[in-house]
Every structure is written in C-alpha cells, then in structure tokens.
Coordinates of C-alpha atoms in Angstrom, one line a residue:
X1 CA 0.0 0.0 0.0
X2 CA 3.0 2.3 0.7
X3 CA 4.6 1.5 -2.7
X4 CA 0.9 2.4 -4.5
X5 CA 1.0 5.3 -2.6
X6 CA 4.3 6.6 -3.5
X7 CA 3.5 5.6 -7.3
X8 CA -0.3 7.6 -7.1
X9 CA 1.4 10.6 -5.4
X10 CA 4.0 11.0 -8.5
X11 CA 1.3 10.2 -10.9
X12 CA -1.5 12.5 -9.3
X13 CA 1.4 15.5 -9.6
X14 CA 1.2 15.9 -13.6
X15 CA -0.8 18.5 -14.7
X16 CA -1.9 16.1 -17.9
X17 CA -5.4 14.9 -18.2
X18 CA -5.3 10.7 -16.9
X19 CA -5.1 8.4 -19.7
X20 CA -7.3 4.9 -19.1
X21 CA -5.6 1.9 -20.3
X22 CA -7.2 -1.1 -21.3
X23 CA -6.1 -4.8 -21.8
X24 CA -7.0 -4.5 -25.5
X25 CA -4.9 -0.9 -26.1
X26 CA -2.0 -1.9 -23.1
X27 CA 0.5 -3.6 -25.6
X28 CA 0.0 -0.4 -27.6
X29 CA 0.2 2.4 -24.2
X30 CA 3.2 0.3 -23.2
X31 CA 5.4 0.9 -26.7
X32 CA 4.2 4.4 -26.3
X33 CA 5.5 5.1 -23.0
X34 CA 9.0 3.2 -23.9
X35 CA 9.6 5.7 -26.8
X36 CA 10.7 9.4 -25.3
X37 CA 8.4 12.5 -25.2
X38 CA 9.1 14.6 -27.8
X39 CA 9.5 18.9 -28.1
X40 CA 9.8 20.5 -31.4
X41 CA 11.2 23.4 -31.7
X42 CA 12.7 26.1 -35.0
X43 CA 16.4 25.4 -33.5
X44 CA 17.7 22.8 -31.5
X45 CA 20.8 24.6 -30.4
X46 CA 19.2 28.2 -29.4
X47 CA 15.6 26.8 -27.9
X48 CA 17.5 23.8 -26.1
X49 CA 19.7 26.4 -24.3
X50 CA 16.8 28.7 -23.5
X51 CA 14.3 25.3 -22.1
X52 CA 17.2 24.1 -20.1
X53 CA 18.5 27.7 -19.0
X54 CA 14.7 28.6 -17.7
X55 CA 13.9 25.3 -16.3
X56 CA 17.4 25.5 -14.5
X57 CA 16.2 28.7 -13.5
X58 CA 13.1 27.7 -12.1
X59 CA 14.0 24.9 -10.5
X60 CA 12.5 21.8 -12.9
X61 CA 15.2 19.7 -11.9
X62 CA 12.8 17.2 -13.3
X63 CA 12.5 18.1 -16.8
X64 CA 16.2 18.7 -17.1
X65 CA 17.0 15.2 -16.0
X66 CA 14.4 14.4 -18.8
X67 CA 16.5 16.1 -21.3
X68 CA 19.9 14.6 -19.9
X69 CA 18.5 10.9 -19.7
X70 CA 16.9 10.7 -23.2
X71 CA 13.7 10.6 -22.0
X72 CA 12.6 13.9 -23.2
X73 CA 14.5 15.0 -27.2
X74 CA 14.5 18.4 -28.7
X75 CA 13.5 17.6 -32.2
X76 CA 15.4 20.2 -34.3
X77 CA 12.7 21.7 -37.4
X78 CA 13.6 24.9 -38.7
X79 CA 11.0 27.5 -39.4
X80 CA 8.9 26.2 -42.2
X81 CA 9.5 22.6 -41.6
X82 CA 7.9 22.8 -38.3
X83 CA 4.6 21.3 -39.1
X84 CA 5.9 18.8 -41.4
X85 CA 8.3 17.4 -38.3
X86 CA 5.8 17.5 -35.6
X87 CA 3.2 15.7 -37.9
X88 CA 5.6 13.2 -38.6
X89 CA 6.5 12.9 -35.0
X90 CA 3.1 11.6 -34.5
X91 CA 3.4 8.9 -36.4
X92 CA 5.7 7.5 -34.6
X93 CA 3.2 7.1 -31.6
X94 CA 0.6 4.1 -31.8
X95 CA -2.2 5.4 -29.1
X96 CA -0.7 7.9 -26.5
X97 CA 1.2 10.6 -28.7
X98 CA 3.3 13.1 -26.7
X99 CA 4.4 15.8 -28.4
X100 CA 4.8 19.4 -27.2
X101 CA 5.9 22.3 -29.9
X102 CA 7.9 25.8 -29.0
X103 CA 7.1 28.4 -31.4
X104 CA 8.8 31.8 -31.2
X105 CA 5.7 34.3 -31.4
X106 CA 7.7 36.3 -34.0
X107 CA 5.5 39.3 -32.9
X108 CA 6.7 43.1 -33.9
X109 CA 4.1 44.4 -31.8
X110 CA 2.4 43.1 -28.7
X111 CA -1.3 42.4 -30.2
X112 CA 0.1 41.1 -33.4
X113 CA -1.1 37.8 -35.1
X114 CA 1.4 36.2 -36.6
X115 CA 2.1 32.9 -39.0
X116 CA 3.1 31.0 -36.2
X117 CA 0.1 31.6 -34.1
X118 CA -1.9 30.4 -36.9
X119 CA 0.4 27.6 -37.0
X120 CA 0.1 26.4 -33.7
X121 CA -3.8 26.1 -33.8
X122 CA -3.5 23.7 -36.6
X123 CA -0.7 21.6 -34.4
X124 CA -3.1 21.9 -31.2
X125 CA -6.3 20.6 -33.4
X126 CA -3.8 17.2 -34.1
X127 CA -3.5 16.8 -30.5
X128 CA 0.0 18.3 -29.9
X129 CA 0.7 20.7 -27.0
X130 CA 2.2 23.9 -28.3
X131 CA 3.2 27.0 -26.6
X132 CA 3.5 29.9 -28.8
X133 CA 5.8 32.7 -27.3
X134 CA 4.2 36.2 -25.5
X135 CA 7.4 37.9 -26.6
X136 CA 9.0 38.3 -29.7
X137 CA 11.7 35.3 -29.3
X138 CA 13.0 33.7 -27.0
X139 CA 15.8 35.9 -26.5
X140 CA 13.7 38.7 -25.2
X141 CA 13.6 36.8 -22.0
X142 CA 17.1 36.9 -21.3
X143 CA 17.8 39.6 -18.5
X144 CA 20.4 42.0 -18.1
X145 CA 22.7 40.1 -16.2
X146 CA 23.4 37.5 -18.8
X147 CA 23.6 40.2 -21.0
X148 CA 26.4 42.2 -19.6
X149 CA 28.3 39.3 -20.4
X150 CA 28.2 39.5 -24.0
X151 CA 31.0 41.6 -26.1
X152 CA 32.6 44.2 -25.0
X153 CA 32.0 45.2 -21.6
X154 CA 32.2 49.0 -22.4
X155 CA 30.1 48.9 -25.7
X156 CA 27.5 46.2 -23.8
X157 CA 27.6 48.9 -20.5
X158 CA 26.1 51.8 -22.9
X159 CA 23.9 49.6 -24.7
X160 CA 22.4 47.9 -21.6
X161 CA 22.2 51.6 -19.9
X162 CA 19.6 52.3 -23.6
X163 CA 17.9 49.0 -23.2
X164 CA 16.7 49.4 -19.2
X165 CA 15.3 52.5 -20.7
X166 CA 12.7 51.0 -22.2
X167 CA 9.3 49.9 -21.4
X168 CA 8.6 46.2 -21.0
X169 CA 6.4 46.4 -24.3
X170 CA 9.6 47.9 -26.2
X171 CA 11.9 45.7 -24.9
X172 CA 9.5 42.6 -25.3
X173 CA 9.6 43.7 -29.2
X174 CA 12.8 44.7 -29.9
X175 CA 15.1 43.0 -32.3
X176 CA 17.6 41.6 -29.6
X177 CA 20.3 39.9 -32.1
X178 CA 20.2 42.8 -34.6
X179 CA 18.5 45.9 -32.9
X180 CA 17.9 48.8 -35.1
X181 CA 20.3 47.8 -37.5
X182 CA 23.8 47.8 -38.2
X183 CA 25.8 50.4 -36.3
X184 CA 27.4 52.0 -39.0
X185 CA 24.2 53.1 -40.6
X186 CA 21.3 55.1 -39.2
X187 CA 18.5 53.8 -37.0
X188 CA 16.5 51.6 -38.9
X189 CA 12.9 51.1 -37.3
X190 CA 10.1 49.2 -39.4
X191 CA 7.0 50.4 -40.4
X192 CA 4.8 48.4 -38.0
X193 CA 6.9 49.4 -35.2
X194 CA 6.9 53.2 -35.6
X195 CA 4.3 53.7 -32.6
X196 CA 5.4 51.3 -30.4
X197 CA 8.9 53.1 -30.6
X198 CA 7.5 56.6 -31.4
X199 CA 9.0 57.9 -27.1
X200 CA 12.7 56.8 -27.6
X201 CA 15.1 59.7 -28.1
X202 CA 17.6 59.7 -30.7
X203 CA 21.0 58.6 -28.7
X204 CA 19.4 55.5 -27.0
X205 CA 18.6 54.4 -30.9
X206 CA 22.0 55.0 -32.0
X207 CA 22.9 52.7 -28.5
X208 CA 20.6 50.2 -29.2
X209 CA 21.8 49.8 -33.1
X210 CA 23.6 46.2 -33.7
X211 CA 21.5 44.7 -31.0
X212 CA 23.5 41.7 -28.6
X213 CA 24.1 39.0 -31.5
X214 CA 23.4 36.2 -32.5
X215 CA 24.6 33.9 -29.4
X216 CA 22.1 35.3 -26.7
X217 CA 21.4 32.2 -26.0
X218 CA 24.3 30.3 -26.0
X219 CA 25.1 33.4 -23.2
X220 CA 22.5 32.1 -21.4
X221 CA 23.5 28.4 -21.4
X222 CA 26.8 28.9 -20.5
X223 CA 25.8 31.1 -18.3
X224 CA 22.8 29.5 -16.7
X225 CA 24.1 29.3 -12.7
X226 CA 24.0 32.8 -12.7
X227 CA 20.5 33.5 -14.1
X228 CA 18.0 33.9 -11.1
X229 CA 14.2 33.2 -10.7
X230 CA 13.9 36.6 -9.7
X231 CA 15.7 37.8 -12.7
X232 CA 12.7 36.6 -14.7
X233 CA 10.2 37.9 -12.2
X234 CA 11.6 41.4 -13.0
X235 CA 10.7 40.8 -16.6
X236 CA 7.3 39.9 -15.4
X237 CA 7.9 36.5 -17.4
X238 CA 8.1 34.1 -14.9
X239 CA 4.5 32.7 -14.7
X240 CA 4.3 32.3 -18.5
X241 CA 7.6 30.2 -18.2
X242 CA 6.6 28.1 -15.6
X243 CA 3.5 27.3 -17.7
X244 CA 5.6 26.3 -20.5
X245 CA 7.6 24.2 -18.6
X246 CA 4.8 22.8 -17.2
X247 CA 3.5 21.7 -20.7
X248 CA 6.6 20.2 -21.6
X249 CA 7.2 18.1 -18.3
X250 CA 3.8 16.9 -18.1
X251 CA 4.9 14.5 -21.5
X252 CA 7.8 13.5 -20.3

C-alpha cells in the first residue's frame, strides 16, 4: 500500500489529463510510454539552451534530467518545416502521442497575429501541446545580467544603460540579435513598429543599433548558474515560463 501510494502521489502530480488503459490498447500504451516525449522546436541549439537555461532557472530539476537521460528529445525543425516534423512525430506514436511544440511568437508588436500563431492552432487541433511565445523570441527573455556578459564590456555597458530605458512592451519587441540595424548606418525602425517606438530619443537608438548578436542564448547556457528566478520575475515572465515548462514536463 505504501509502494501504491508513493506511485499515485507522482502520478497525481502531472498537470496532464489521466489516460485509461485497457487490456485490449495496453501492448499499444506500453510501446508508447517506452519511446521518449518529444518537443519540437525552430532550432535545436538556441531553444534547447533557453528550455534548459529557464527550467534551471526555475527549479525543474525534473525536466532537465528528462532532457539529460533521453527521456525527453529536442527535435530540431527549422521555421517552415515545423509542421511537417511534428506531424511526422506523431506517427511515430501508436495510441498515447506526446508531443509538445515551442514556437517563437515572432510578434513586432504586442497584439500582433502572426504565422506562427496560426500555425500552432493547426498543431493543437492534431493533439499536440504547443506554446507559442508572448514575446517576440525567445531571446527577449534573457535579462540584463546574462547580457552584460556578452562583447565588450564598455560597448554592452552603454547599450544595456539604452535597453533598461525602455518599457517592458519595447523591450518585449525589440530586435535583440540585430536591434535597429547595423551600427554604422542610421537607426532603422520598421513600419509596424513606428508607434510602439514613437517615445525613444535619438542617442538611445543610436545605442541600441547592432543589438546583442546572434549567441544570446548560447550566453545564457553557459551562463545558466547565474541567471535567477527573480531575474525573470523582473521581466514579469516568470508565470508564462513556468506554464511552459509545465506543458513540456507533463509529456515526459
């Protein structure tokens, strides 16, 4: 009765709907459950760093084991393949398909509606879990700190000093890899952003031209010990975060 116990306990703990088994499906459930949970994402290098940097974060010891074990893969699929990779995934699965999907919202503004969000209700409507990004990409939820460590400390001091300037909608949307474009030119802001950025002076635009590159991420692998729950409570990400994790590890 302990041992049950225990087992219900662990069991009762996942957020996922229960899944009856019978005699007639259980050879099926069984090679499900042997095969490893799947997450898709657009890159396997970048969003692996930023799932195993925020779940390090937040504590989901859990999910990172998943990851380290082989119980959970990262299925790499590139932008456009994304569909195609996750619908494939499926086939793979005979009865109890788990399969979570990452989309970046690729949002320029904050009530945009973007490819991707279209994209995900199609993958949702197949019976995968997807969570489509709030922010623009997933390198808009990297905080200060693990930004000061990227480049040049004098050159990423000024540019950091701009970016804490701006309001959490501006720096939710702003290009964080290439900014407002290369810093030899002038500042380049697009059309649909114009309003959105319409109360930033000129110098903190020249500052926050050439953005932070192209290894934000990789930053904030390599970087991961230092990175704080807090840090993403400041960015008032945390709760969407924790629900994305919670997706994920609920598969695995």
């Amino acid at each position: 009765m302990g041992e049950k116990a225990i087992v219900s306990s662990v069991w009762g703990s996942n957020s996922a709907d229960a899944v009856q088994v019978s005699a007639e499906d259980l050879e099926d459930a069984a090679d499900d459950l042997c095969q490893p949970a799947v997450l898709v994402v657009e890159d396997q290098e970048n969003d692996g760093c930023f799932v195993k940097s925020v779940a390090s974060a937040l504590g989901h010891t859990r999910l990172i084991d998943a990851i380290d074990r082989g119980w959970l893969v990262i299925r790499h699929a590139g932008g456009e393949r994304l569909e195609l990779v996750a619908k494939n995934e499926l086939l793979t699965f005979r009865r109890l398909s788990r399969i979570a999907a990452l989309l970046d919202s690729d949002r320029w503004t904050p009530s945009d509606r973007t490819n991707n969000h279209v994209k995900a209700e199609r993958l949702t409507a197949l019976g995968i879990s997807v969570h489509v990004l709030e922010l623009r990409e997933a390198e808009n939820y990297v905080p200060s700190r693990i930004l000061a460590l990227i480049g040049k400390p004098a050159e990423t001091s000024k540019k950091l000093e701009a970016l804490k300037s701006l309001t959490p909608s501006q720096r939710g949307y702003y290009d964080m890899k290439f900014g407002f474009g290369p810093v030899a030119s002038p500042p380049r802001i697009r059309a649909e952003q114009t309003e959105l950025f319409s109360t930033i002076d000129m110098p903190t635009l020249l500052r926050l031209r050439g953005g932070f590159g192209r290894k934000v991420l990789a930053a904030m692998y390599e970087n991961r010990a230092r990175l704080k729950q807090s840090d993403l409570a400041a960015l008032g990400v945390e709760q969407e975060l924790e629900e994305m994790l919670m997706r994920i590890e609920s598969l695995v």
